Amino acid sequence: MTLKVVVVGAGVVGAACAFHAASAGLDVTVTDRGPVGAGTTSRGEGNVLLSDKEPGPELDLARLSRTLWDEVGGELGPDTFELEAKGGLVVASSPEGLAALQEFAARQEAAGVRAERVDRVRDLEPHLAPGLPGGVHYPQDAQVQPVLAAAALLRAAVRHGARFHQGEVAGAVTGRDGRVTGVRTAAGDVLPADAVVNAAGTWGGEVGRRLGAPVEVLPRRGFVLVTEPLPPMVRHKVYSADYVANVASSDAGLETSCVVEGTRGGTILIGASRERVGFDTTMNTAVVTRLAAQACRLFPFLRGVHLMRAYRGFRPYCPDHLPVVGPDPRVPGVVHACGHEGAGIGLAPATGALVTAHLLGRPWRGADPAAHTGLLPDRFLTPGGAPQ
């Protein structure tokens, strides 16, 4: 009998879960209260990064995901979702910062990441500010257009037999043994399921609660600035060395670290900010000003460039800054795939493959559940099954 799977969430992670599960021959239904990619996916820059990740469970998943993005590009066509293997350049602003960056890069190299020391960063990026002491080039870093990627993965899933149902999940339907047998939507529809995948992004905590398997997924607001279209000026994804520390920080206050990159359309994207303000969507002009100033210090030519718009969204993060991926021991049939923070787009293909491997009970597309136990939800639970 074919396993019936309901994927909750039609962002890039949910679409990747649906793509891999349907490709494996499972009976897949994707449900979301809104359109495809309308949540966190639509508010991201499209980062596919190895350069910002410490050796450990997230980097292991990122390395697999980088391979799978190329495989997906080969299957669906890289232009379908603007896959660009542009590489990343991390620059230091002081000799001390450069030493710390090189030490970090050495640990990543030991974990299998390609990292190249750069003494003259303006050889790679001629428009950078003069006087920067050096950096590290990461040739494996890439970029996709997030909403196009989610749509392409979901279309491919549909070609493999998946279905899309628009509706908000209100709760789980369970049998006498407590195992999931389906989900109930807010409209009263029941979608039968042998397994339910919680890929609800920033709302993964709430969806987990409704399924009887709460996980601590919290929102972290971020802003991205978009300039007017320009001729090609920035060749790589360029960011300052303090970005890595800010990603891993648990500070509740505002943090900004400069990330600058060009797009195929000619606009330049400037990020990134992080602040814990709940689901407050208020426009904060102080954040915009701060990001713009940091970008201008890194690329002085931006002082004469018009800012076209700024957008904001929420990054879903877990307290230990690792995503939660795998079956929940409290409710048989519930599988989590959320809490990726700002890395969800880059980690989506590997997350989808890993979820599918859990559903199949065997490795799938290079994802082996036995190799990714550090992402399981039971790390947050006490021996009795209650949240820590």
Short mmCIF file of C-alpha atoms in Angstrom, two decimals:
data_model
loop_
_atom_site.label_atom_id
_atom_site.label_comp_id
_atom_site.label_asym_id
_atom_site.label_seq_id
_atom_site.Cartn_x
_atom_site.Cartn_y
_atom_site.Cartn_z
CA MET A 1 0.00 0.00 0.00
CA THR A 2 1.33 3.46 -0.94
CA LEU A 3 2.12 5.72 2.01
CA LYS A 4 -0.14 8.80 2.11
CA VAL A 5 1.73 11.96 3.09
CA VAL A 6 0.36 15.45 3.81
CA VAL A 7 2.96 18.22 3.69
CA VAL A 8 1.90 21.31 5.64
CA GLY A 9 3.53 24.35 4.03
CA ALA A 10 4.13 25.31 0.41
CA GLY A 11 7.31 27.29 0.91
CA VAL A 12 10.59 26.09 -0.53
CA VAL A 13 11.13 23.50 2.24
CA GLY A 14 7.61 22.08 1.92
CA ALA A 15 7.92 22.05 -1.87
CA ALA A 16 11.25 20.19 -1.60
CA CYS A 17 9.67 17.64 0.76
CA ALA A 18 6.81 17.15 -1.69
CA PHE A 19 9.20 16.87 -4.65
CA HIS A 20 11.34 14.16 -3.06
CA ALA A 21 8.44 12.25 -1.50
CA ALA A 22 6.48 12.23 -4.78
CA SER A 23 9.62 11.27 -6.71
CA ALA A 24 9.97 8.30 -4.36
CA GLY A 25 6.46 7.16 -5.32
CA LEU A 26 4.62 8.32 -2.19
CA ASP A 27 1.06 9.68 -2.35
CA VAL A 28 1.56 13.38 -1.54
CA THR A 29 -0.82 16.25 -0.77
CA VAL A 30 0.57 19.72 -0.02
CA THR A 31 -1.61 22.11 1.93
CA ASP A 32 -1.07 25.77 2.76
CA ARG A 33 -3.33 28.59 3.85
CA GLY A 34 -1.82 30.87 1.18
CA PRO A 35 -0.20 30.72 -2.26
CA VAL A 36 3.01 28.85 -3.02
CA GLY A 37 6.08 30.50 -1.48
CA ALA A 38 4.13 33.39 0.03
CA GLY A 39 5.64 33.22 3.53
CA THR A 40 9.29 33.31 4.58
CA THR A 41 10.36 32.00 1.16
CA SER A 42 9.21 35.21 -0.52
CA ARG A 43 11.22 37.32 1.96
CA GLY A 44 14.61 35.70 1.47
CA GLU A 45 17.64 36.50 -0.65
CA GLY A 46 18.02 32.99 -2.04
CA ASN A 47 21.20 32.05 -0.18
CA VAL A 48 22.72 28.64 -0.81
CA LEU A 49 25.67 28.95 1.56
CA LEU A 50 28.37 26.76 3.01
CA SER A 51 30.54 29.72 4.03
CA ASP A 52 28.54 30.78 7.10
CA LYS A 53 28.17 27.40 8.79
CA GLU A 54 30.24 25.92 11.59
CA PRO A 55 31.26 22.27 11.17
CA GLY A 56 28.48 20.12 12.57
CA PRO A 57 24.93 18.95 11.77
CA GLU A 58 23.88 22.05 9.78
CA LEU A 59 27.01 22.08 7.62
CA ASP A 60 26.60 18.36 6.94
CA LEU A 61 23.07 19.04 5.70
CA ALA A 62 24.24 22.09 3.72
CA ARG A 63 26.93 20.12 1.88
CA LEU A 64 24.37 17.53 0.79
CA SER A 65 21.94 20.28 -0.16
CA ARG A 66 24.52 22.03 -2.33
CA THR A 67 24.93 18.80 -4.32
CA LEU A 68 21.18 18.33 -4.57
CA TRP A 69 20.60 21.90 -5.82
CA ASP A 70 22.84 21.05 -8.77
CA GLU A 71 20.92 17.80 -9.31
CA VAL A 72 17.59 19.63 -9.20
CA GLY A 73 18.99 22.23 -11.60
CA GLY A 74 20.02 19.46 -13.97
CA GLU A 75 16.56 17.88 -13.78
CA LEU A 76 14.40 21.01 -13.95
CA GLY A 77 16.81 23.40 -15.70
CA PRO A 78 18.92 25.88 -13.69
CA ASP A 79 17.32 28.88 -15.39
CA THR A 80 13.92 27.75 -14.08
CA PHE A 81 14.79 29.16 -10.67
CA GLU A 82 17.91 31.24 -11.49
CA LEU A 83 20.48 28.92 -9.93
CA GLU A 84 23.81 30.77 -9.99
CA ALA A 85 27.04 29.23 -8.71
CA LYS A 86 28.46 32.70 -8.12
CA GLY A 87 30.61 31.86 -5.08
CA GLY A 88 30.91 33.82 -1.88
CA LEU A 89 33.54 36.26 -0.67
CA VAL A 90 33.82 36.91 3.06
CA VAL A 91 35.91 39.98 3.86
CA ALA A 92 37.55 41.10 7.08
CA SER A 93 37.82 44.73 8.16
CA SER A 94 40.83 44.29 10.47
CA PRO A 95 43.90 42.04 10.78
CA GLU A 96 42.39 40.48 13.91
CA GLY A 97 39.15 39.77 12.08
CA LEU A 98 41.08 38.24 9.20
CA ALA A 99 42.94 35.87 11.54
CA ALA A 100 39.66 34.72 13.10
CA LEU A 101 38.09 34.29 9.66
CA GLN A 102 41.01 32.20 8.41
CA GLU A 103 40.85 30.02 11.51
CA PHE A 104 37.11 29.49 10.91
CA ALA A 105 37.76 28.66 7.25
CA ALA A 106 40.41 26.10 8.23
CA ARG A 107 37.86 24.24 10.37
CA GLN A 108 35.43 24.27 7.47
CA GLU A 109 38.08 22.94 5.07
CA ALA A 110 38.68 20.06 7.47
CA ALA A 111 34.95 19.32 7.20
CA GLY A 112 35.05 19.21 3.39
CA VAL A 113 34.28 22.82 2.36
CA ARG A 114 36.35 24.50 -0.33
CA ALA A 115 37.80 27.72 1.09
CA GLU A 116 40.50 29.86 -0.55
CA ARG A 117 42.46 32.60 1.21
CA VAL A 118 42.39 35.93 -0.61
CA ASP A 119 44.98 38.62 0.16
CA ARG A 120 43.79 41.11 -2.46
CA VAL A 121 40.03 41.07 -2.31
CA ARG A 122 39.69 43.77 -4.97
CA ASP A 123 41.05 41.30 -7.52
CA LEU A 124 37.76 39.44 -7.08
CA GLU A 125 35.56 42.48 -6.39
CA PRO A 126 37.08 45.64 -7.93
CA HIS A 127 34.47 47.96 -6.39
CA LEU A 128 35.18 47.01 -2.78
CA ALA A 129 36.50 49.71 -0.45
CA PRO A 130 40.29 50.06 -0.46
CA GLY A 131 42.37 48.96 2.50
CA LEU A 132 40.57 45.76 3.45
CA PRO A 133 43.18 43.31 4.78
CA GLY A 134 41.85 40.19 3.03
CA GLY A 135 39.18 37.55 3.04
CA VAL A 136 38.18 34.02 2.11
CA HIS A 137 36.61 32.92 -1.18
CA TYR A 138 34.04 30.11 -1.06
CA PRO A 139 33.51 28.88 -4.64
CA GLN A 140 30.66 26.52 -3.68
CA ASP A 141 28.32 29.29 -2.48
CA ALA A 142 25.37 29.87 -4.78
CA GLN A 143 22.05 31.65 -5.14
CA VAL A 144 18.55 30.84 -6.35
CA GLN A 145 15.39 32.88 -6.80
CA PRO A 146 13.39 31.52 -3.83
CA VAL A 147 9.79 31.78 -5.04
CA LEU A 148 10.68 30.44 -8.49
CA ALA A 149 12.49 27.55 -6.78
CA ALA A 150 9.48 26.70 -4.60
CA ALA A 151 7.12 26.88 -7.58
CA ALA A 152 9.41 24.75 -9.76
CA LEU A 153 9.80 22.06 -7.09
CA LEU A 154 6.05 21.94 -6.46
CA ARG A 155 5.28 21.73 -10.19
CA ALA A 156 7.72 18.85 -10.46
CA ALA A 157 6.05 17.17 -7.47
CA VAL A 158 2.67 17.52 -9.19
CA ARG A 159 4.11 15.90 -12.32
CA HIS A 160 5.01 12.97 -10.07
CA GLY A 161 1.39 12.80 -8.85
CA ALA A 162 1.28 15.22 -5.89
CA ARG A 163 -1.72 17.47 -5.27
CA PHE A 164 -2.05 21.00 -3.86
CA HIS A 165 -4.84 21.85 -1.43
CA GLN A 166 -5.30 25.42 -0.22
CA GLY A 167 -6.40 25.38 3.39
CA GLU A 168 -5.15 26.03 6.92
CA VAL A 169 -4.46 23.00 9.10
CA ALA A 170 -6.51 23.14 12.30
CA GLY A 171 -5.47 19.85 13.89
CA ALA A 172 -4.51 16.23 13.52
CA VAL A 173 -6.83 13.28 13.15
CA THR A 174 -5.50 10.30 15.10
CA GLY A 175 -6.46 6.69 15.62
CA ARG A 176 -6.93 4.86 18.92
CA ASP A 177 -3.20 4.15 19.09
CA GLY A 178 -2.41 7.88 18.80
CA ARG A 179 -1.01 7.55 15.29
CA VAL A 180 -1.88 10.24 12.76
CA THR A 181 -4.53 9.26 10.24
CA GLY A 182 -4.98 12.68 8.67
CA VAL A 183 -5.32 16.42 9.23
CA ARG A 184 -8.40 18.57 9.60
CA THR A 185 -8.44 21.99 7.93
CA ALA A 186 -10.05 25.15 9.26
CA ALA A 187 -12.76 24.70 6.62
CA GLY A 188 -13.60 21.26 7.99
CA ASP A 189 -11.95 19.19 5.26
CA VAL A 190 -10.14 16.03 6.33
CA LEU A 191 -7.05 15.05 4.37
CA PRO A 192 -6.19 11.38 5.02
CA ALA A 193 -2.54 10.71 5.85
CA ASP A 194 -0.25 8.03 7.19
CA ALA A 195 2.32 10.78 7.85
CA VAL A 196 2.15 14.57 8.21
CA VAL A 197 5.20 16.74 7.48
CA ASN A 198 5.36 20.00 9.42
CA ALA A 199 7.10 22.29 6.92
CA ALA A 200 5.26 25.43 8.02
CA GLY A 201 8.32 27.65 8.36
CA THR A 202 7.89 30.44 10.88
CA TRP A 203 4.55 28.94 11.89
CA GLY A 204 6.11 25.50 12.45
CA GLY A 205 5.77 25.92 16.21
CA GLU A 206 2.04 26.61 15.98
CA VAL A 207 1.43 23.83 13.44
CA GLY A 208 3.37 21.42 15.65
CA ARG A 209 1.14 22.39 18.57
CA ARG A 210 -1.99 21.78 16.50
CA LEU A 211 -0.65 18.36 15.55
CA GLY A 212 0.00 17.53 19.21
CA ALA A 213 3.77 17.73 18.79
CA PRO A 214 4.89 21.27 19.70
CA VAL A 215 8.40 22.41 18.81
CA GLU A 216 9.98 25.71 19.81
CA VAL A 217 10.21 27.55 16.49
CA LEU A 218 10.43 31.32 16.97
CA PRO A 219 10.35 34.27 14.55
CA ARG A 220 13.34 36.54 13.97
CA ARG A 221 12.58 39.62 11.85
CA GLY A 222 14.92 40.58 9.05
CA PHE A 223 15.12 43.36 6.44
CA VAL A 224 16.51 43.26 2.90
CA LEU A 225 17.14 46.38 0.77
CA VAL A 226 16.82 46.43 -3.02
CA THR A 227 18.58 49.02 -5.21
CA GLU A 228 17.69 50.32 -8.64
CA PRO A 229 18.89 48.09 -11.53
CA LEU A 230 22.57 48.62 -12.41
CA PRO A 231 25.16 47.19 -14.78
CA PRO A 232 27.01 44.23 -13.19
CA MET A 233 28.94 45.68 -10.24
CA VAL A 234 29.08 42.89 -7.62
CA ARG A 235 30.29 39.53 -8.88
CA HIS A 236 29.93 37.33 -5.79
CA LYS A 237 27.84 37.11 -2.67
CA VAL A 238 29.95 39.43 -0.50
CA TYR A 239 29.61 39.77 3.23
CA SER A 240 31.54 40.92 6.24
CA ALA A 241 33.16 38.40 8.58
CA ASP A 242 30.92 39.33 11.53
CA TYR A 243 27.90 37.88 9.68
CA VAL A 244 28.73 34.37 10.92
CA ALA A 245 28.74 35.47 14.56
CA ASN A 246 25.43 37.29 14.14
CA VAL A 247 23.76 34.24 12.58
CA ALA A 248 24.70 32.14 15.60
CA SER A 249 23.84 34.78 18.21
CA SER A 250 20.86 34.38 20.54
CA ASP A 251 20.71 38.09 21.39
CA ALA A 252 17.19 39.51 21.45
CA GLY A 253 18.37 42.93 20.28
CA LEU A 254 18.98 44.21 16.78
CA GLU A 255 21.98 42.83 14.94
CA THR A 256 23.10 43.80 11.46
CA SER A 257 25.93 42.48 9.33
CA CYS A 258 26.48 43.50 5.75
CA VAL A 259 25.65 41.13 2.88
CA VAL A 260 25.73 42.50 -0.67
CA GLU A 261 25.01 40.68 -3.92
CA GLY A 262 23.80 41.35 -7.43
CA THR A 263 20.86 39.69 -9.18
CA ARG A 264 20.22 38.76 -12.79
CA GLY A 265 17.81 41.66 -13.06
CA GLY A 266 20.56 44.13 -12.16
CA THR A 267 19.29 45.07 -8.72
CA ILE A 268 21.60 44.73 -5.72
CA LEU A 269 20.31 43.07 -2.55
CA ILE A 270 21.57 44.34 0.80
CA GLY A 271 21.05 42.53 4.10
CA ALA A 272 20.99 41.29 6.71
CA SER A 273 19.34 42.24 9.98
CA ARG A 274 18.09 40.06 12.82
CA GLU A 275 15.89 41.01 15.75
CA ARG A 276 13.49 39.18 18.01
CA VAL A 277 10.28 41.20 17.99
CA GLY A 278 7.70 38.44 17.67
CA PHE A 279 5.55 38.81 14.56
CA ASP A 280 5.79 42.61 14.50
CA THR A 281 5.90 43.70 10.82
CA THR A 282 6.54 47.40 11.51
CA MET A 283 8.88 49.14 9.09
CA ASN A 284 11.97 50.22 11.02
CA THR A 285 13.77 53.00 9.16
CA ALA A 286 16.68 52.86 11.62
CA VAL A 287 17.44 49.31 10.48
CA VAL A 288 17.27 50.36 6.82
CA THR A 289 19.64 53.27 7.51
CA ARG A 290 22.08 51.05 9.36
CA LEU A 291 22.16 48.38 6.64
CA ALA A 292 22.62 51.02 3.94
CA ALA A 293 25.52 52.62 5.81
CA GLN A 294 27.27 49.27 6.29
CA ALA A 295 26.85 48.44 2.60
CA CYS A 296 28.26 51.82 1.56
CA ARG A 297 31.32 51.28 3.73
CA LEU A 298 31.92 47.95 2.01
CA PHE A 299 31.08 49.19 -1.52
CA PRO A 300 31.51 53.00 -1.65
CA PHE A 301 29.87 53.30 -5.10
CA LEU A 302 26.52 52.50 -3.44
CA ARG A 303 26.45 56.02 -1.97
CA GLY A 304 25.30 57.27 -5.36
CA VAL A 305 22.75 54.50 -5.98
CA HIS A 306 19.02 54.86 -5.38
CA LEU A 307 17.31 52.48 -2.98
CA MET A 308 14.19 51.17 -4.71
CA ARG A 309 12.51 49.32 -1.85
CA ALA A 310 12.97 47.42 1.40
CA TYR A 311 11.15 44.28 2.41
CA ARG A 312 10.98 42.35 5.64
CA GLY A 313 10.00 38.93 6.86
CA PHE A 314 10.54 36.39 9.61
CA ARG A 315 13.19 33.71 9.87
CA PRO A 316 12.06 30.64 11.82
CA TYR A 317 14.70 29.56 14.31
CA CYS A 318 15.08 27.01 17.09
CA PRO A 319 16.88 27.89 20.35
CA ASP A 320 20.02 25.98 19.34
CA HIS A 321 20.01 27.52 15.83
CA LEU A 322 19.64 24.14 14.13
CA PRO A 323 16.61 23.07 12.12
CA VAL A 324 14.39 20.31 13.46
CA VAL A 325 14.11 17.52 10.88
CA GLY A 326 12.71 14.08 11.57
CA PRO A 327 9.89 12.10 13.20
CA ASP A 328 8.38 13.27 16.47
CA PRO A 329 8.32 10.47 19.07
CA ARG A 330 5.22 11.89 20.80
CA VAL A 331 2.82 11.53 17.86
CA PRO A 332 3.61 8.66 15.48
CA GLY A 333 3.34 9.87 11.90
CA VAL A 334 4.34 13.51 12.54
CA VAL A 335 7.61 14.49 10.87
CA HIS A 336 9.09 17.98 11.38
CA ALA A 337 10.94 19.97 8.72
CA CYS A 338 11.19 23.50 10.08
CA GLY A 339 13.29 25.94 12.11
CA HIS A 340 15.93 26.59 9.43
CA GLU A 341 16.26 30.29 10.28
CA GLY A 342 17.81 32.14 7.31
CA ALA A 343 19.17 28.95 5.75
CA GLY A 344 15.92 27.30 4.69
CA ILE A 345 16.31 28.04 1.00
CA GLY A 346 19.81 26.64 0.87
CA LEU A 347 18.93 23.60 3.00
CA ALA A 348 15.60 22.80 1.31
CA PRO A 349 16.65 19.99 -1.09
CA ALA A 350 18.56 18.06 1.56
CA THR A 351 15.74 18.58 4.08
CA GLY A 352 13.27 17.17 1.56
CA ALA A 353 15.52 14.21 0.86
CA LEU A 354 16.07 13.56 4.58
CA VAL A 355 12.34 13.73 5.34
CA THR A 356 11.70 11.29 2.49
CA ALA A 357 14.38 8.97 3.85
CA HIS A 358 12.64 9.02 7.24
CA LEU A 359 9.31 8.25 5.55
CA LEU A 360 10.78 5.39 3.52
CA GLY A 361 12.87 4.03 6.36
CA ARG A 362 15.97 3.98 4.17
CA PRO A 363 18.45 6.45 2.62
CA TRP A 364 17.20 8.61 -0.25
CA ARG A 365 19.23 10.78 -2.67
CA GLY A 366 22.28 10.69 -0.39
CA ALA A 367 20.31 11.50 2.78
CA ASP A 368 20.72 8.87 5.50
CA PRO A 369 18.76 9.42 8.73
CA ALA A 370 21.55 7.73 10.69
CA ALA A 371 23.94 10.50 9.61
CA HIS A 372 21.70 13.39 10.74
CA THR A 373 20.57 12.46 14.23
CA GLY A 374 21.63 15.88 15.54
CA LEU A 375 18.58 17.42 13.86
CA LEU A 376 15.94 15.14 15.41
CA PRO A 377 13.18 16.76 17.51
CA ASP A 378 13.88 14.54 20.51
CA ARG A 379 16.87 16.75 21.36
CA PHE A 380 14.34 19.21 22.82
CA LEU A 381 12.45 16.62 24.88
CA THR A 382 12.97 15.22 28.35
CA PRO A 383 13.12 11.42 28.74
CA GLY A 384 9.38 11.51 29.48
CA GLY A 385 8.64 13.22 26.18
CA ALA A 386 7.87 16.71 27.51
CA PRO A 387 9.55 19.82 26.07
CA GLN A 388 12.68 20.83 27.98
#
